[in-house]
Coordinates of C-alpha atoms in Angstrom, one line a residue:
X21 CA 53.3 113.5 88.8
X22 CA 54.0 116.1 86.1
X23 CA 57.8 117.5 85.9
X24 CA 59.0 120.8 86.4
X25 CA 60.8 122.2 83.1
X26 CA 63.3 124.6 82.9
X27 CA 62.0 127.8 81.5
X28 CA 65.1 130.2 81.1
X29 CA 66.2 130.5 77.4
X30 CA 69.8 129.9 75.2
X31 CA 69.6 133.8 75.0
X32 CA 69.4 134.5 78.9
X33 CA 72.5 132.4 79.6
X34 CA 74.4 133.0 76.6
X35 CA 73.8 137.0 77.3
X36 CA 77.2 139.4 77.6
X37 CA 75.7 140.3 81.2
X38 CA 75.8 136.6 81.8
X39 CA 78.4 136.0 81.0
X40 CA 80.1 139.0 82.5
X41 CA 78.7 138.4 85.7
X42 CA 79.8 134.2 85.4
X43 CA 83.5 136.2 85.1
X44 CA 83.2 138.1 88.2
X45 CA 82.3 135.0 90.6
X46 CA 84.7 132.7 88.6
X47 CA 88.1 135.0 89.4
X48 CA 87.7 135.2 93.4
X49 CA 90.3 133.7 94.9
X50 CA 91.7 133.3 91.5
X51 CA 93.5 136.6 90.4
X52 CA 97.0 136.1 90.9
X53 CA 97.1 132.8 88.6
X54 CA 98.7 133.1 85.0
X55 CA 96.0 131.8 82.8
X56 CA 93.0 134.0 84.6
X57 CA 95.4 136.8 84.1
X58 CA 95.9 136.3 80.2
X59 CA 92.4 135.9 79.9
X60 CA 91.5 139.2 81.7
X61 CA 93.9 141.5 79.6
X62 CA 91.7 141.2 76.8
X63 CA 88.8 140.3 79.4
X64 CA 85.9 142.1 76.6
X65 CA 87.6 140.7 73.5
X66 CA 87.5 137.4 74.8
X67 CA 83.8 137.5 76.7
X68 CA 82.5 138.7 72.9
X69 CA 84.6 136.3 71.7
X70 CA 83.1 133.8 73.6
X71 CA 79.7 134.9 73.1
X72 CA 79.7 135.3 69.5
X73 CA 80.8 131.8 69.1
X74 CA 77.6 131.3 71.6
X75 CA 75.4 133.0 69.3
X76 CA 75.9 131.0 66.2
X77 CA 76.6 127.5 68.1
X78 CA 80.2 127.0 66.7
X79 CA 81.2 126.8 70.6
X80 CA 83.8 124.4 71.1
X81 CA 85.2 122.9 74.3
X82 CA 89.2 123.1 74.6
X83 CA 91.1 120.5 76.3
X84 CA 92.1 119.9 79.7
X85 CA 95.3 119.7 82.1
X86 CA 95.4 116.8 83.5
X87 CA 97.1 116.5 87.4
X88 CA 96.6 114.3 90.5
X89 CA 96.7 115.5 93.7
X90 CA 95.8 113.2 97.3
X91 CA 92.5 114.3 99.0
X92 CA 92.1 111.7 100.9
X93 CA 92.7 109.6 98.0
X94 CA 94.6 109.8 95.2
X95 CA 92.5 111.8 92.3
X96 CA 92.9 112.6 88.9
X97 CA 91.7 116.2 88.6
X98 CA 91.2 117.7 84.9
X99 CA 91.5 121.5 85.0
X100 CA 89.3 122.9 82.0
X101 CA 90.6 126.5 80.1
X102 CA 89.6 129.9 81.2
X103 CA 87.3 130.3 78.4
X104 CA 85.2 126.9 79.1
X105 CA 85.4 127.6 82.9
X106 CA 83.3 131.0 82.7
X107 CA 81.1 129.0 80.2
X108 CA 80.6 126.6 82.5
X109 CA 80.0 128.7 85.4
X110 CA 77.8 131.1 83.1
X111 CA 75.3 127.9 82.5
X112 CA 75.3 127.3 86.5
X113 CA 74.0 130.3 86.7
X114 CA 70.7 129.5 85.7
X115 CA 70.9 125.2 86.0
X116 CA 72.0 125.3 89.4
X117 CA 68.8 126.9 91.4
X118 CA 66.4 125.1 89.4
X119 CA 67.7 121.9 89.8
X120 CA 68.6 122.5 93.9
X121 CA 64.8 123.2 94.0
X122 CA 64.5 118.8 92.7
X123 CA 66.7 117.7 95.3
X124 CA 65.9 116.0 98.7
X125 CA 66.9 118.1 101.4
X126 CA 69.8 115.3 102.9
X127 CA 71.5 115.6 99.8
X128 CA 74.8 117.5 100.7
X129 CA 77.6 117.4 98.1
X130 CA 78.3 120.6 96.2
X131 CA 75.1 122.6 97.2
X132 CA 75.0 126.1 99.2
X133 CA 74.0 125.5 102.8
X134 CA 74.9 121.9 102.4
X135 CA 78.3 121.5 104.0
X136 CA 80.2 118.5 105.2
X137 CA 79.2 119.1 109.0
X138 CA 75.3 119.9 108.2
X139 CA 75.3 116.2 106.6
X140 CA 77.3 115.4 110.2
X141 CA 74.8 117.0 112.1
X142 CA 71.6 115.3 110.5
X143 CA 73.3 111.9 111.0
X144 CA 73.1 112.8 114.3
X145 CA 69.7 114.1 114.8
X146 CA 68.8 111.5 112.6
X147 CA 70.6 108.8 115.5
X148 CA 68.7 110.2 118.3
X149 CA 65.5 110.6 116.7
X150 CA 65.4 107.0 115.9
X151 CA 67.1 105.5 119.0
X152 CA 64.5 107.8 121.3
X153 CA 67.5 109.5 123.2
X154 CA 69.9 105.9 122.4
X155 CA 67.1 104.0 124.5
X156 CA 67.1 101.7 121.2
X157 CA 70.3 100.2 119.1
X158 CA 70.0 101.5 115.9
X159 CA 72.1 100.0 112.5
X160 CA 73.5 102.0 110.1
X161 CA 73.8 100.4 106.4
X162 CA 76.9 102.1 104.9
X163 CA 77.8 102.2 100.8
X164 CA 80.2 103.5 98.7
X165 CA 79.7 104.3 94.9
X166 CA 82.4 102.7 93.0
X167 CA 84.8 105.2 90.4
X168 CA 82.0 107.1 90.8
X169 CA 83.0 110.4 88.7
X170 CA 84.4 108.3 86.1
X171 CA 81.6 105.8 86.1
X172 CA 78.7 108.6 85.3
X173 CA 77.2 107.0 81.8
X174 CA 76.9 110.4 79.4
X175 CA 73.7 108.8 77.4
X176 CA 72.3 107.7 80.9
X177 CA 73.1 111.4 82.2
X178 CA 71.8 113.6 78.4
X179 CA 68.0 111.3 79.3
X180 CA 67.8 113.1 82.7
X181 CA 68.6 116.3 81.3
X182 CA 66.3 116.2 78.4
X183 CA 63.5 115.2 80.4
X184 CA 63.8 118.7 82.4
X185 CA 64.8 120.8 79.5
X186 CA 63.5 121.4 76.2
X187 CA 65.3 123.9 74.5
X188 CA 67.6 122.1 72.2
X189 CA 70.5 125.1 72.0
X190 CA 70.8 124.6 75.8
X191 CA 70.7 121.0 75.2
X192 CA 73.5 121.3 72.5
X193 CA 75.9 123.6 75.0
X194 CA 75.3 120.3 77.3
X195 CA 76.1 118.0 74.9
X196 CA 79.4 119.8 73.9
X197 CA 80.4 120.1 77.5
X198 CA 79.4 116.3 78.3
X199 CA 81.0 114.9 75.6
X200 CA 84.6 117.0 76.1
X201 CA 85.6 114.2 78.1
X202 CA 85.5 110.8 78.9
X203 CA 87.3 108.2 80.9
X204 CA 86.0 105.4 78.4
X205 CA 83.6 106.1 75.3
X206 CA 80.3 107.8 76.5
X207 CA 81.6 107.2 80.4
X208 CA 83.2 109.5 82.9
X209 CA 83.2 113.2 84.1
X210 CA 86.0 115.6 84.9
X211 CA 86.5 116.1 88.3
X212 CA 87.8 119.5 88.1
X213 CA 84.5 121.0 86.1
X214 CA 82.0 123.2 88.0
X215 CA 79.2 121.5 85.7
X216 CA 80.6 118.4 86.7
X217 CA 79.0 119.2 90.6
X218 CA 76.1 119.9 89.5
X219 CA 75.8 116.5 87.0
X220 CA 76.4 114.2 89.6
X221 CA 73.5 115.7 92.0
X222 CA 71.2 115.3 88.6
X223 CA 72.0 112.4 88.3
X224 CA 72.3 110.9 91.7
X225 CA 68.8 112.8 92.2
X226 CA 66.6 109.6 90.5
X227 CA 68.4 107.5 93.0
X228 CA 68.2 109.6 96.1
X229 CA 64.0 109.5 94.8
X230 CA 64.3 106.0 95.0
X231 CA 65.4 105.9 98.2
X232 CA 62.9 108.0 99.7
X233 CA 59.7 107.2 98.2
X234 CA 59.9 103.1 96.3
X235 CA 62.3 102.2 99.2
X236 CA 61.1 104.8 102.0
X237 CA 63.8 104.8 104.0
X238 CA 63.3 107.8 105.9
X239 CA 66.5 108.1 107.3
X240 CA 68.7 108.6 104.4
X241 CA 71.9 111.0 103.9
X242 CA 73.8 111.2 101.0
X243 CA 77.1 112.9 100.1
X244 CA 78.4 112.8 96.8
X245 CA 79.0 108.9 96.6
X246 CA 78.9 108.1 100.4
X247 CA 75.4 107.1 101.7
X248 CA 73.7 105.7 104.8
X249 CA 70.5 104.6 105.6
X250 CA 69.4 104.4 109.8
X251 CA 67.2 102.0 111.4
X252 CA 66.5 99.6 114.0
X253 CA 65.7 96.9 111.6
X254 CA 69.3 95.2 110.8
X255 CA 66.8 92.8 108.5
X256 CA 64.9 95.3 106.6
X257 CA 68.4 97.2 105.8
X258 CA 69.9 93.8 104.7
X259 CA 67.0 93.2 101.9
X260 CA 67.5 97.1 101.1
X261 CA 71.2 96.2 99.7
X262 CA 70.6 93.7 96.8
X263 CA 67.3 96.2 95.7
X264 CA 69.7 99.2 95.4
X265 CA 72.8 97.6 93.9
X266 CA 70.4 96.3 91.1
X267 CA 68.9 100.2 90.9
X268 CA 72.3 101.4 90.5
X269 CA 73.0 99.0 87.7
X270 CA 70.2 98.8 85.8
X271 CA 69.1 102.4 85.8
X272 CA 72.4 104.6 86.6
X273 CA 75.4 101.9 85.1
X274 CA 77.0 101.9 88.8
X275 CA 78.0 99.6 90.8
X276 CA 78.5 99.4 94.8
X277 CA 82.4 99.7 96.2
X278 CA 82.4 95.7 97.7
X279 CA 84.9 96.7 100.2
X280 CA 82.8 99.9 101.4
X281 CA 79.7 98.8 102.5
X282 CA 78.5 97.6 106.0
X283 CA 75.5 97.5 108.1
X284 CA 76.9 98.2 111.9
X285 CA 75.6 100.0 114.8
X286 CA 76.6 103.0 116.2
X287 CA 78.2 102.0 119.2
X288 CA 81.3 99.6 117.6
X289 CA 81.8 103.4 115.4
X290 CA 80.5 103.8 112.1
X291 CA 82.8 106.0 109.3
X292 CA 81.5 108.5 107.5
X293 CA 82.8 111.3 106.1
X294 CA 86.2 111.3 107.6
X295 CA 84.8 110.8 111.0
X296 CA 84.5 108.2 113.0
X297 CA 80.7 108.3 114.7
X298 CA 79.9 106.9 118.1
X299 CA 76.8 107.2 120.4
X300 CA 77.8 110.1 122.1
X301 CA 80.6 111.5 120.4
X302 CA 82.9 111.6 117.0
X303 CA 86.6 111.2 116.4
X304 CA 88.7 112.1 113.8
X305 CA 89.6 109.2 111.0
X306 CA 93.2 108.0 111.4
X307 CA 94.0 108.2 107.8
X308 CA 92.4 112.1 107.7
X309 CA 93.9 112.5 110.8
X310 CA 97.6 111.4 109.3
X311 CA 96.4 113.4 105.9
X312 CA 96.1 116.7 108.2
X313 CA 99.6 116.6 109.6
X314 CA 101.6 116.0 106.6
X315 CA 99.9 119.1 105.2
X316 CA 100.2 121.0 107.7
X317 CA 104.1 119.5 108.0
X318 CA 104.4 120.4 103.8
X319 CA 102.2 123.9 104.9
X320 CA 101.6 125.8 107.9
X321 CA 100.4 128.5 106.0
X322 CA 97.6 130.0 108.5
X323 CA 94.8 129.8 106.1
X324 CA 96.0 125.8 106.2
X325 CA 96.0 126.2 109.9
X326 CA 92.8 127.5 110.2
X327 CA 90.4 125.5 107.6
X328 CA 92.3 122.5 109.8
X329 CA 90.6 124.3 113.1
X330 CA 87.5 124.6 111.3
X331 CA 87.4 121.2 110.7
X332 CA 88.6 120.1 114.5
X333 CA 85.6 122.4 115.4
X334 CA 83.1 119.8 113.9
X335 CA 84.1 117.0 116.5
X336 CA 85.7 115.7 119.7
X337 CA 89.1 116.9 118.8
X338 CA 90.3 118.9 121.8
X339 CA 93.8 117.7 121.9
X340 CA 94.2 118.0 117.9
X341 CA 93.2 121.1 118.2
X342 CA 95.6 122.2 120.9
X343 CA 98.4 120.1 118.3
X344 CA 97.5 122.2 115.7
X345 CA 97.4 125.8 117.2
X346 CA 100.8 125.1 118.6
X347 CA 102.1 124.4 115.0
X348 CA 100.0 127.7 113.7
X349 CA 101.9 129.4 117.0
X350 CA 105.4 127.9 115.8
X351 CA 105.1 129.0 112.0
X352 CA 104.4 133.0 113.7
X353 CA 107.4 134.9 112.8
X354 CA 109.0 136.1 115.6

């Protein structure tokens, strides 16, 4: 089967329009912080800036500010400059609706119309499809990508992208943005990077291609490095595992978290993505549920309050809920 190529040129994304326009989505919700605001008092001088430096490929990527914050998990988030972040949302642009168009549809991480609770939802649908209406037990094989971000191989990752594009300026701009960081030589991406969303789904796309067509497991849902595969054959799913640890390995340099993988069914409550899932029914994980209330303890700001009801929405949280409008009626000023 004969890939798709990328057709845009260095010139299209590289454009003052481009770029101008990359500026405009990158600042919402982002006016009132200090560095967006130094950037936008000279906002033309440094877009030409910027582009001239494009224009002869003397680009450089600056460093990064490195902080850590707990979501669920402790994390190690790299925060990029102004400058490199309109660059980088300038080249999304044009990457990110050409490559969407390569993905399977149950791949949900960091795509539009591919939130949390749509991957939720197809779990479900997938559950009573399979169990005809929970007249059948169905298993659920559950794995976890280990250090996944900072695992992503750069060589491994530059192969993929050269295979869909051919113009070797775009490929150079990659290359510079790539290879501004690394956890270990030639290993890792930045968490906080815009580009760094759309890698991993490149990346993770050869295996989620695996998955559907060498292994064809039908029932497959992936979210960033969470993945489950349904079926009523505990067997089949068992001699799935050893045939994608050793895909992972030998063709993406990943590896399986040991401690995050299980095959269970349904009805003993299988996690997955901060919810616990049941036949009938989902609960909130303890530790997400612990996670909300010291937030909301630390900030009852009501936009806190309410992406916290948006989440309760999602589930069978009707007491949480009622917890958290009271604290959302308590931080009201009177």
């Amino acid at each position: 089967m004969s890939r798709i190529k990328f057709t845009h040129k260095y010139n299209d994304i590289v454009s003052i329009d481009n770029l101008l326009e990359a500026w405009k989505e990158f600042i919402i919700g982002k006016k009132k912080r200090k560095d967006v605001q130094e950037f936008e008092r000279d906002l033309m001088a440094n877009i030409m800036n910027l582009h001239n430096d494009l224009v002869v490929m003397s680009c450089r990527h600056y460093g990064y500010e490195a902080f850590k914050i707990s979501d669920p998990k402790p994390r190690n988030i790299h925060k990029a400059s102004v400058r490199d972040r309109v660059l980088h949302r300038a080249l999304y642009r044009f990457l990110y609706p050409f490559f969407d168009r390569t993905f399977i549809s149950d791949s949900y991480s960091c795509r539009y119309d591919k939130a949390t609770y749509k991957a939720m939802d197809k779990f479900r649908k997938f559950f009573y499809k399979i169990s005809e209406n929970n007249k059948k037990t169905i298993w659920v094989l559950k794995c976890d990508i280990r250090k996944f971000f900072a695992s992503v191989n750069h060589d491994t990752l530059k192969a993929v992208l050269k295979s869909y594009i051919s113009d070797e300026k775009i490929l150079f701009l990659l290359w510079v943005i790539i290879d501004s960081f690394s956890v270990r030589v030639g290993t890792g991406l930045p968490l906080g990077n815009l580009t760094s969303q759309l890698f991993v789904n490149i990346y993770m796309n050869k295996f989620d291609q695996f998955i559907k067509h060498k292994l064809k497991a039908r029932y497959y849902i992936r979210y960033a490095d969470d993945f489950v595969i349904m079926s009523q054959d505990k067997l089949w799913l068992e001699e799935l595992l050893p045939k994608i640890a050793d895909f992972l390995s030998e063709h993406l340099k990943l590896n399986i978290h040991p401690d995050k993988v299980f095959i269970k069914t349904l009805s003993s409550g299988v996690d997955f993505l901060g919810w616990v899932h049941f036949l009938d029914h989902r609960v909130l994980r303890t530790a997400t549920k612990r996670r909300m209330f010291k937030r909301i303890k630390e900030s009852s700001k009501p936009e806190t309050i309410n992406s916290y009801r948006g989440l309760l929405s999602h589930g069978n949280a009707y007491k949480l809920r009622k917890i958290v409008i009271g604290e959302c009626d308590k931080a009201k000023p009177t």
